[in-house]
């Protein structure tokens, strides 16, 4: 593979919390922008919504500020890429109940925006599911990675056209995510044989870095809330998490055991992923809060269930979710909407939101 080469080894375990200086914010009601140059275009009249400003105009801001779909950063209004909900195929900021049917290479999903079903054929039984927003339009693109050839196949959500390209080799694990913070998921693979990450950055270049050791499984997410996904692994042999945070640096801690399934995500709604795991033997979920490193646990599921966490009610928080293959039924503990039970799928189907759970 060609392009930018970044090689990183880690030698020590560190756990730390960085505290930012307190900055008073400002907020106000509705706003109107008239004939302002916004994201390269002028002569636009925009209005509506509310806004908040976490800093002073012209100075670095402590966080994102928004209104009417725009963010104010250092005194300039720009369109802001939004992470949105994972596995959102209809663009309503909610994870969609969805399955892949290996026997026929079919994708089926239930549109949370309308309740209608959608289905299409794309892939085969041996392909690895890799849906993500590769085009930056705010919708997840149906996609897969073919282990036999190392090719990616991506179906554009905009017009259902597809493109393909080689990136990876047999034995790799697909780990697409937005590593460079440009609002588009980057094709990426983790190579267990030498614990190396290969990331094809949509902003340009290829990042290659070594992070992990034999037996590790990838656990990618944005753990420090900077809008960029972080290279991370879960080490089942000792129940350890190792996270190379793109802004806050290395973090490592023990949380879980050998048979647990990492299901990282933002369960608390603070904009940062929480380390979390599902214990198949008991159906318990364990979540380590990113805010203060305290944890909570809850029973939701049974032996044989498949974890399929996501933000199904669109409130910015991950919901505990399992798919029960025996009866093709979904059980969702919505953090705002409450419990939802839905039958969707058939024997042999795979829940799409489980695509990146090892």
Coordinates of C-alpha atoms in Angstrom, one line a residue:
X1 CA 0.0 0.0 0.0
X2 CA 1.2 3.5 -0.8
X3 CA 0.9 6.9 0.7
X4 CA 1.5 8.5 4.1
X5 CA 3.2 6.1 6.5
X6 CA 2.6 6.4 10.2
X7 CA 4.1 3.8 12.5
X8 CA 3.2 3.8 16.2
X9 CA 4.2 1.3 18.9
X10 CA 3.0 1.4 22.5
X11 CA 4.9 0.2 25.5
X12 CA 3.2 1.5 28.6
X13 CA -0.2 1.4 30.1
X14 CA -1.7 4.8 31.1
X15 CA -5.0 5.9 32.3
X16 CA -5.7 9.6 32.6
X17 CA -8.4 12.3 32.4
X18 CA -7.8 15.7 30.8
X19 CA -9.8 18.6 32.2
X20 CA -10.4 21.6 30.0
X21 CA -10.5 25.1 31.4
X22 CA -14.0 26.4 32.0
X23 CA -15.2 28.8 29.4
X24 CA -18.5 30.6 29.8
X25 CA -20.8 30.1 26.9
X26 CA -23.3 32.4 25.3
X27 CA -26.7 31.6 23.9
X28 CA -29.7 33.2 22.2
X29 CA -32.9 32.5 20.4
X30 CA -33.6 32.7 16.7
X31 CA -31.2 34.0 14.2
X32 CA -31.1 35.2 10.6
X33 CA -28.2 35.3 8.1
X34 CA -28.8 37.5 5.1
X35 CA -26.6 37.4 2.0
X36 CA -23.6 36.0 3.9
X37 CA -20.8 34.0 2.3
X38 CA -21.5 30.5 3.7
X39 CA -19.5 27.5 2.7
X40 CA -18.4 29.1 -0.5
X41 CA -21.7 30.5 -1.6
X42 CA -23.2 34.0 -1.2
X43 CA -26.5 35.7 -1.6
X44 CA -28.2 33.2 0.7
X45 CA -30.9 34.1 3.2
X46 CA -31.0 31.6 6.1
X47 CA -33.0 31.8 9.3
X48 CA -34.5 29.7 12.0
X49 CA -33.6 27.5 14.9
X50 CA -31.6 28.5 18.0
X51 CA -27.9 28.9 18.5
X52 CA -25.3 28.7 21.2
X53 CA -21.7 30.1 21.2
X54 CA -19.2 28.4 23.4
X55 CA -16.5 31.0 23.1
X56 CA -15.7 34.4 21.6
X57 CA -16.1 35.1 17.9
X58 CA -12.7 35.0 16.2
X59 CA -11.2 32.8 19.0
X60 CA -11.0 29.0 19.2
X61 CA -14.2 27.6 20.6
X62 CA -14.5 25.0 23.3
X63 CA -17.0 22.9 21.3
X64 CA -19.3 22.9 18.4
X65 CA -21.9 25.6 18.1
X66 CA -24.8 25.3 15.8
X67 CA -28.0 26.7 14.4
X68 CA -30.0 25.9 11.2
X69 CA -27.5 23.1 10.3
X70 CA -24.4 25.3 10.5
X71 CA -21.5 25.5 13.0
X72 CA -19.6 28.6 14.0
X73 CA -15.9 27.9 14.3
X74 CA -13.3 30.6 14.9
X75 CA -15.7 33.3 13.6
X76 CA -16.7 31.6 10.3
X77 CA -19.9 29.8 9.5
X78 CA -19.3 26.4 7.7
X79 CA -21.3 23.4 7.0
X80 CA -20.7 20.9 9.8
X81 CA -20.2 17.1 9.1
X82 CA -22.5 15.3 11.5
X83 CA -21.8 11.8 12.8
X84 CA -25.5 11.1 13.0
X85 CA -26.7 7.6 14.1
X86 CA -24.9 4.5 12.9
X87 CA -26.7 2.2 10.4
X88 CA -29.1 5.0 9.4
X89 CA -30.1 4.2 5.9
X90 CA -33.0 6.7 5.5
X91 CA -31.3 9.8 7.0
X92 CA -33.7 10.5 9.9
X93 CA -30.8 10.3 12.5
X94 CA -32.1 6.9 13.8
X95 CA -30.5 3.5 13.6
X96 CA -32.6 1.3 11.4
X97 CA -33.6 -2.3 12.1
X98 CA -31.8 -4.2 9.4
X99 CA -30.5 -7.6 8.4
X100 CA -28.3 -9.2 5.8
X101 CA -29.5 -12.5 4.3
X102 CA -26.3 -14.4 3.3
X103 CA -28.1 -17.1 1.4
X104 CA -29.2 -14.6 -1.2
X105 CA -26.9 -11.7 -0.6
X106 CA -29.9 -9.5 0.3
X107 CA -30.1 -6.5 2.6
X108 CA -33.4 -5.7 4.3
X109 CA -34.1 -2.7 6.4
X110 CA -37.0 -1.1 8.2
X111 CA -37.1 2.6 7.6
X112 CA -37.6 4.3 10.9
X113 CA -38.8 7.4 9.2
X114 CA -41.8 5.8 7.5
X115 CA -42.1 2.2 8.8
X116 CA -41.7 0.9 5.2
X117 CA -39.5 -2.0 4.2
X118 CA -36.6 -1.7 1.7
X119 CA -34.6 -4.5 0.2
X120 CA -31.9 -5.0 -2.4
X121 CA -29.4 -7.6 -3.4
X122 CA -25.7 -6.7 -2.9
X123 CA -23.0 -9.1 -2.0
X124 CA -22.7 -12.8 -1.3
X125 CA -22.6 -15.2 1.7
X126 CA -18.8 -14.9 2.4
X127 CA -18.6 -11.1 2.2
X128 CA -18.0 -9.0 5.4
X129 CA -20.6 -6.3 6.1
X130 CA -19.1 -2.8 6.1
X131 CA -21.9 -0.2 6.0
X132 CA -20.9 3.4 6.7
X133 CA -21.4 6.9 5.3
X134 CA -18.6 6.8 2.7
X135 CA -20.0 9.7 0.6
X136 CA -20.7 12.2 3.4
X137 CA -24.4 12.7 2.7
X138 CA -25.5 11.7 6.2
X139 CA -26.9 8.3 5.2
X140 CA -25.2 5.0 5.7
X141 CA -24.1 3.4 2.5
X142 CA -24.7 -0.3 2.1
X143 CA -21.2 -1.8 1.7
X144 CA -19.2 -5.0 2.0
X145 CA -15.6 -6.1 2.0
X146 CA -14.7 -9.3 0.1
X147 CA -12.1 -11.3 2.0
X148 CA -11.1 -13.4 -1.0
X149 CA -10.0 -10.5 -3.0
X150 CA -9.6 -7.6 -0.6
X151 CA -12.1 -5.5 -2.6
X152 CA -14.6 -3.0 -1.2
X153 CA -18.0 -2.6 -2.8
X154 CA -20.0 0.5 -1.8
X155 CA -23.5 1.3 -2.9
X156 CA -24.0 5.0 -2.9
X157 CA -27.1 6.1 -0.9
X158 CA -27.6 9.0 -3.2
X159 CA -28.5 7.1 -6.4
X160 CA -27.9 3.4 -5.7
X161 CA -24.9 3.3 -8.1
X162 CA -21.9 1.4 -6.7
X163 CA -18.1 1.6 -6.9
X164 CA -15.4 -0.8 -5.9
X165 CA -11.6 -0.8 -5.2
X166 CA -9.0 -3.0 -3.6
X167 CA -7.8 -2.2 -0.1
X168 CA -6.7 -5.1 2.1
X169 CA -5.9 -8.7 1.9
X170 CA -7.2 -12.1 3.0
X171 CA -7.3 -12.3 6.8
X172 CA -7.9 -8.6 7.4
X173 CA -10.8 -7.2 9.3
X174 CA -12.8 -4.3 7.8
X175 CA -13.0 -1.3 10.2
X176 CA -14.4 1.7 8.2
X177 CA -14.9 4.9 10.2
X178 CA -14.2 8.7 9.9
X179 CA -10.6 8.8 11.1
X180 CA -9.8 12.2 9.7
X181 CA -13.0 14.0 10.7
X182 CA -14.1 15.1 7.3
X183 CA -17.6 13.7 7.6
X184 CA -16.9 10.7 5.4
X185 CA -16.0 7.2 6.5
X186 CA -12.6 6.0 5.5
X187 CA -12.1 2.5 4.1
X188 CA -9.8 0.7 6.6
X189 CA -8.6 -2.7 7.7
X190 CA -7.0 -4.2 10.8
X191 CA -4.5 -6.9 10.1
X192 CA -4.4 -9.3 13.0
X193 CA -1.3 -11.2 11.8
X194 CA 0.9 -8.2 12.6
X195 CA -1.5 -5.9 14.5
X196 CA -1.3 -3.2 11.8
X197 CA -4.0 -0.7 10.7
X198 CA -4.3 0.4 7.1
X199 CA -6.5 3.5 6.6
X200 CA -7.4 5.0 3.3
X201 CA -8.1 8.6 4.2
X202 CA -10.8 10.3 2.2
X203 CA -9.0 13.6 2.9
X204 CA -5.9 12.2 1.1
X205 CA -3.1 9.6 1.7
X206 CA -2.9 6.3 3.5
X207 CA -2.2 5.9 7.2
X208 CA -0.4 2.8 8.3
X209 CA 0.2 2.2 12.0
X210 CA 0.9 -0.7 14.3
X211 CA -1.4 -0.8 17.4
X212 CA -2.2 -4.0 19.3
X213 CA -0.9 -7.5 19.7
X214 CA -1.8 -11.0 18.8
X215 CA -5.4 -11.9 19.8
X216 CA -6.6 -8.3 19.9
X217 CA -9.9 -7.3 18.3
X218 CA -10.7 -3.8 16.9
X219 CA -13.0 -1.6 18.9
X220 CA -13.1 1.6 16.9
X221 CA -15.1 4.7 18.0
X222 CA -14.7 8.4 18.8
X223 CA -13.7 8.2 22.5
X224 CA -12.6 11.8 23.0
X225 CA -15.4 13.5 21.1
X226 CA -13.3 15.4 18.6
X227 CA -15.2 14.2 15.6
X228 CA -12.6 11.6 14.6
X229 CA -12.8 7.9 15.1
X230 CA -10.0 6.5 17.3
X231 CA -7.9 3.4 16.6
X232 CA -8.7 1.1 19.5
X233 CA -8.6 -2.6 20.5
X234 CA -10.1 -4.9 23.1
X235 CA -7.8 -7.6 24.4
X236 CA -10.0 -10.6 25.4
X237 CA -7.2 -12.6 27.0
X238 CA -7.0 -10.0 29.9
X239 CA -10.1 -7.9 29.4
X240 CA -8.2 -4.8 28.5
X241 CA -9.0 -1.8 26.3
X242 CA -6.3 0.1 24.5
X243 CA -7.4 3.3 22.8
X244 CA -5.2 5.7 20.8
X245 CA -7.3 8.8 21.2
X246 CA -6.7 11.3 18.3
X247 CA -6.7 14.3 20.6
X248 CA -6.3 13.1 24.2
X249 CA -3.7 10.4 23.5
X250 CA -3.3 6.9 24.8
X251 CA -5.6 5.3 27.4
X252 CA -5.7 1.7 28.6
X253 CA -7.8 0.0 31.3
X254 CA -9.3 -3.3 32.2
X255 CA -13.0 -3.8 31.6
X256 CA -14.4 -7.2 30.7
X257 CA -13.3 -10.8 30.3
X258 CA -12.4 -13.3 27.6
X259 CA -15.9 -14.2 26.3
X260 CA -17.4 -10.7 26.4
X261 CA -18.3 -8.8 23.2
X262 CA -17.2 -5.2 22.9
X263 CA -20.1 -2.9 22.0
X264 CA -18.7 0.5 22.4
X265 CA -20.9 3.6 21.7
X266 CA -22.2 6.8 23.2
X267 CA -24.7 5.4 25.7
X268 CA -24.7 8.6 27.9
X269 CA -25.1 11.2 25.2
X270 CA -22.1 13.3 25.9
X271 CA -20.7 13.1 22.4
X272 CA -18.0 10.5 23.4
X273 CA -18.1 6.8 23.0
X274 CA -18.2 4.7 26.1
X275 CA -16.3 1.4 26.4
X276 CA -18.9 -1.3 26.8
X277 CA -19.4 -5.0 26.5
X278 CA -22.2 -7.5 26.2
X279 CA -21.9 -10.8 28.2
X280 CA -23.5 -13.5 26.1
X281 CA -23.7 -16.0 28.9
X282 CA -25.9 -13.8 31.1
X283 CA -27.4 -11.2 28.7
X284 CA -25.9 -8.4 30.8
X285 CA -24.6 -5.1 29.4
X286 CA -21.7 -3.3 31.1
X287 CA -21.0 0.3 30.2
X288 CA -18.1 2.5 31.4
X289 CA -19.1 6.1 31.4
X290 CA -16.7 8.4 29.5
X291 CA -17.6 11.3 31.9
X292 CA -16.1 9.9 35.1
X293 CA -15.1 6.2 34.4
X294 CA -17.8 4.9 36.7
X295 CA -19.8 2.0 35.2
X296 CA -23.3 0.6 35.2
X297 CA -24.8 -2.7 34.1
X298 CA -28.2 -3.9 33.1
X299 CA -29.7 -7.2 32.0
X300 CA -31.2 -7.1 28.5
X301 CA -31.0 -10.2 26.5
X302 CA -30.6 -14.0 26.9
X303 CA -28.1 -16.6 25.9
X304 CA -27.9 -16.9 22.1
X305 CA -28.9 -13.3 21.5
X306 CA -26.8 -11.1 19.2
X307 CA -26.0 -7.6 20.4
X308 CA -27.0 -4.9 17.9
X309 CA -26.6 -1.6 19.7
X310 CA -27.4 1.7 18.0
X311 CA -29.4 4.9 18.4
X312 CA -32.9 3.6 17.4
X313 CA -34.9 6.5 18.9
X314 CA -32.6 9.3 17.7
X315 CA -31.9 11.0 21.0
X316 CA -28.1 10.9 20.6
X317 CA -27.7 7.9 23.0
X318 CA -27.0 4.3 22.1
X319 CA -29.8 1.9 23.1
X320 CA -29.3 -1.6 24.5
X321 CA -30.5 -3.9 21.7
X322 CA -30.4 -7.6 20.9
X323 CA -31.5 -9.7 17.9
X324 CA -32.8 -13.1 18.8
X325 CA -32.1 -15.4 15.8
X326 CA -34.3 -18.3 17.1
X327 CA -37.4 -16.2 16.4
X328 CA -35.9 -13.4 14.3
X329 CA -37.0 -10.8 16.8
X330 CA -35.5 -7.5 17.9
X331 CA -35.6 -6.2 21.5
X332 CA -34.7 -2.6 21.9
X333 CA -34.4 -0.7 25.2
X334 CA -34.8 2.8 23.9
X335 CA -33.2 5.4 26.1
X336 CA -36.1 7.8 25.4
X337 CA -38.7 5.7 23.6
X338 CA -38.8 2.7 26.0
X339 CA -38.9 -0.9 25.0
X340 CA -39.6 -1.9 21.4
X341 CA -40.1 -5.5 20.2
X342 CA -40.2 -6.1 16.5
X343 CA -40.0 -9.3 14.4
X344 CA -37.9 -8.6 11.4
X345 CA -35.8 -11.2 9.5
X346 CA -35.8 -14.9 8.9
X347 CA -33.7 -17.9 9.9
X348 CA -30.0 -17.4 9.0
X349 CA -30.2 -13.6 8.8
X350 CA -27.5 -11.4 10.4
X351 CA -28.3 -8.2 12.2
X352 CA -26.5 -5.4 10.3
X353 CA -25.9 -3.2 13.4
X354 CA -23.8 -6.2 14.7
X355 CA -21.4 -5.8 11.7
X356 CA -18.4 -4.6 13.7
X357 CA -18.9 -6.7 16.8
X358 CA -16.2 -9.4 16.9

